[in-house]
Amino acid sequence: DVYMSNDGNEDLSWDAVWSVATRIEKDAWTAEYRIPFSQMRFASAEAQTFGLAIWRDEVRAIFHRGWFVAGHVAQLAPGTRRVVDVAGESVLLTRALDGTVHALANVCRHRGARLCEGHVDSTQGSMMCPYHAWTYALDGRLIATPHLDEVDLDQYPLWRFAVEEWNGILFVCLASEPPPLTGTLWMVER
């Protein structure tokens, strides 16, 4: 397959393009390796879809395993919630009336609808799905399912993420088995 042409006359295979793209002199691309945009050919839709799948896997494998700063405890009074983006995922940071901070998936367990709009803080003491009015407490418990009497409320809480506080800073990790936060902070604590 031909992906690029460096001067309009000689077509390069993917292997040749990769070898050129990986050659770097003095941490900068040199003019002899640059290919004009007008001469580039792009991958097929199938190859782009495959690339997107790889990208998603890499995001999960790399970014979803680490701790991210999500805010400061002073921004989250008891009885409030805040929507934050953590590694591309919409996360609800909530603080229950007892002061406990929770990190929850911003998605209803019924039909997968987003519960709260992005970056909107609220003092409302619960979260209600805009579609079927499933209602969740600030600790993620399902507390109401209008029009569905036979639902076991304990079976459908919001998905939880790990959240920890360090010197007032809130950290969130999306991993099902998060590493210790202290491993992330080793450079700061020296």
Coordinates of C-alpha atoms in Angstrom, one line a residue:
D1 CA 0.0 0.0 0.0
V2 CA 1.1 3.5 -0.7
Y3 CA 0.5 6.0 2.1
M4 CA 2.7 9.0 1.2
S5 CA 4.9 10.4 -1.5
N6 CA 7.9 12.4 -0.6
D7 CA 8.4 14.3 -3.8
G8 CA 5.5 13.2 -6.0
N9 CA 7.6 10.7 -7.9
E10 CA 8.6 8.0 -5.4
D11 CA 5.9 6.4 -3.3
L12 CA 6.8 5.1 0.1
S13 CA 5.5 2.0 1.8
W14 CA 4.2 2.1 5.4
D15 CA 7.5 0.6 6.5
A16 CA 9.4 3.3 4.8
V17 CA 7.2 6.0 6.3
W18 CA 7.5 4.5 9.7
S19 CA 11.3 4.5 9.5
V20 CA 11.3 8.1 8.3
A21 CA 8.9 9.2 11.0
T22 CA 10.9 7.6 13.8
R23 CA 14.2 9.2 12.7
I24 CA 14.7 12.3 14.8
E25 CA 17.8 14.5 14.8
K26 CA 18.5 16.6 17.9
D27 CA 14.9 16.2 19.2
A28 CA 13.4 18.1 16.1
W29 CA 12.2 17.0 12.7
T30 CA 14.6 18.0 10.0
A31 CA 13.5 19.4 6.7
E32 CA 14.7 16.3 4.7
Y33 CA 12.1 14.2 6.6
R34 CA 9.1 16.5 6.2
I35 CA 6.5 15.5 3.6
P36 CA 4.1 18.2 2.4
F37 CA 0.5 17.8 3.6
S38 CA -0.7 18.0 0.0
Q39 CA 1.3 14.8 -0.9
M40 CA 0.0 12.7 2.0
R41 CA -2.5 10.0 1.6
F42 CA -4.6 8.9 4.6
A43 CA -5.6 5.5 5.9
S44 CA -9.0 4.0 4.9
A45 CA -12.0 4.3 7.2
E46 CA -11.5 0.7 8.3
A47 CA -7.9 1.5 9.3
Q48 CA -9.0 4.6 11.2
T49 CA -11.7 2.6 13.1
F50 CA -9.0 0.0 14.0
G51 CA -6.8 2.9 15.2
L52 CA -9.7 4.3 17.3
A53 CA -10.1 0.9 19.0
I54 CA -6.4 0.8 19.8
W55 CA -6.5 4.3 21.1
R56 CA -9.4 3.4 23.4
D57 CA -7.6 0.4 24.7
E58 CA -4.5 2.5 25.4
V59 CA -6.6 5.1 27.3
R60 CA -8.0 2.3 29.5
A61 CA -4.6 0.6 30.0
I62 CA -2.6 3.8 30.7
F63 CA -4.8 6.6 31.9
H64 CA -7.6 4.7 33.7
R65 CA -5.1 3.1 36.0
G66 CA -3.7 6.4 37.5
W67 CA -4.9 9.0 39.9
F68 CA -6.1 12.4 38.6
V69 CA -6.7 15.6 40.5
A70 CA -10.5 16.2 40.5
G71 CA -10.8 19.2 42.7
H72 CA -10.4 20.6 46.2
V73 CA -12.6 19.7 49.2
A74 CA -13.4 23.4 49.6
Q75 CA -15.2 23.3 46.3
L76 CA -17.6 20.6 47.5
A77 CA -19.8 21.6 50.4
P78 CA -21.8 18.9 52.2
G79 CA -25.0 18.1 50.2
T80 CA -23.5 19.2 46.8
R81 CA -22.3 17.6 43.6
R82 CA -19.9 18.6 40.8
V83 CA -19.3 17.1 37.4
V84 CA -15.6 16.6 36.4
D85 CA -13.8 15.0 33.5
V86 CA -11.4 12.3 34.6
A87 CA -9.3 10.8 31.7
G88 CA -12.2 11.4 29.3
E89 CA -14.9 10.0 31.6
S90 CA -17.7 12.1 33.1
V91 CA -17.5 11.7 36.9
L92 CA -19.8 13.0 39.6
L93 CA -18.0 14.2 42.7
T94 CA -20.5 14.3 45.5
R95 CA -20.3 15.1 49.2
A96 CA -23.0 13.6 51.3
L97 CA -24.5 15.4 54.2
D98 CA -22.2 13.5 56.6
G99 CA -19.2 15.0 54.7
T100 CA -18.2 11.8 52.9
V101 CA -16.9 12.4 49.4
H102 CA -17.9 10.0 46.6
A103 CA -16.8 9.6 42.9
L104 CA -19.5 8.1 40.8
A105 CA -20.1 7.4 37.1
N106 CA -22.3 10.1 35.7
V107 CA -24.6 7.6 34.0
C108 CA -28.0 6.2 34.9
R109 CA -28.0 2.4 35.5
H110 CA -31.4 2.1 33.8
R111 CA -30.8 3.3 30.2
G112 CA -27.3 4.8 30.3
A113 CA -28.4 8.4 30.2
R114 CA -26.1 11.1 31.5
L115 CA -27.4 12.2 34.9
C116 CA -25.9 15.7 35.2
E117 CA -24.6 18.1 32.5
G118 CA -21.0 18.9 32.4
H119 CA -19.3 21.2 34.9
V120 CA -22.5 22.2 36.6
D121 CA -22.4 22.3 40.4
S122 CA -25.6 21.7 42.3
T123 CA -26.8 21.9 45.9
Q124 CA -29.7 19.5 45.1
G125 CA -29.4 16.6 47.5
S126 CA -30.0 13.9 44.8
M127 CA -29.5 13.2 41.1
M128 CA -32.4 12.3 38.8
C129 CA -32.2 10.8 35.4
P130 CA -33.8 13.1 32.8
Y131 CA -35.4 10.1 30.9
H132 CA -37.2 7.9 33.4
A133 CA -36.6 9.8 36.7
W134 CA -34.6 7.2 38.4
T135 CA -33.2 9.1 41.4
Y136 CA -29.9 8.5 43.2
A137 CA -28.7 9.8 46.6
L138 CA -25.4 11.6 46.8
D139 CA -23.7 8.4 48.0
G140 CA -24.8 6.7 44.7
R141 CA -27.7 4.6 46.1
L142 CA -30.7 4.3 43.9
I143 CA -33.6 5.7 46.0
A144 CA -36.5 5.9 43.6
T145 CA -37.8 4.3 40.3
P146 CA -41.1 5.9 39.4
H147 CA -43.4 3.7 37.4
L148 CA -41.4 0.6 38.2
D149 CA -42.5 -1.0 41.5
E150 CA -40.6 -4.3 41.2
V151 CA -37.1 -2.9 41.0
D152 CA -34.7 -4.0 43.8
L153 CA -33.1 -0.6 44.6
D154 CA -30.1 -2.2 46.2
Q155 CA -29.2 -3.9 42.9
Y156 CA -28.6 -0.7 40.9
P157 CA -26.4 1.9 42.6
L158 CA -24.2 4.2 40.5
W159 CA -20.8 2.7 39.6
R160 CA -18.2 4.0 42.1
F161 CA -14.6 5.1 41.5
A162 CA -11.9 5.4 44.0
V163 CA -11.5 8.8 45.6
E164 CA -8.9 10.0 48.1
E165 CA -8.1 13.2 49.7
W166 CA -4.5 14.5 50.2
N167 CA -4.0 17.9 51.8
G168 CA -7.4 19.0 50.7
I169 CA -6.9 17.9 47.1
L170 CA -9.3 15.2 45.8
F171 CA -7.9 12.5 43.6
V172 CA -10.0 10.1 41.5
C173 CA -8.9 6.8 39.9
L174 CA -11.0 4.9 37.4
A175 CA -9.3 1.5 37.9
S176 CA -11.3 -1.3 39.5
E177 CA -8.2 -2.0 41.6
P178 CA -6.5 1.4 42.0
P179 CA -2.9 1.6 43.0
P180 CA -2.1 3.3 46.3
L181 CA -2.3 7.1 46.1
T182 CA 1.0 7.3 48.0
G183 CA 2.7 5.7 45.0
T184 CA 1.6 8.6 42.9
L185 CA 2.6 11.3 45.4
W186 CA 6.1 10.0 46.1
M187 CA 7.8 13.0 44.3
V188 CA 5.6 15.6 46.1
E189 CA 6.2 14.2 49.6
R190 CA 10.0 14.3 49.4

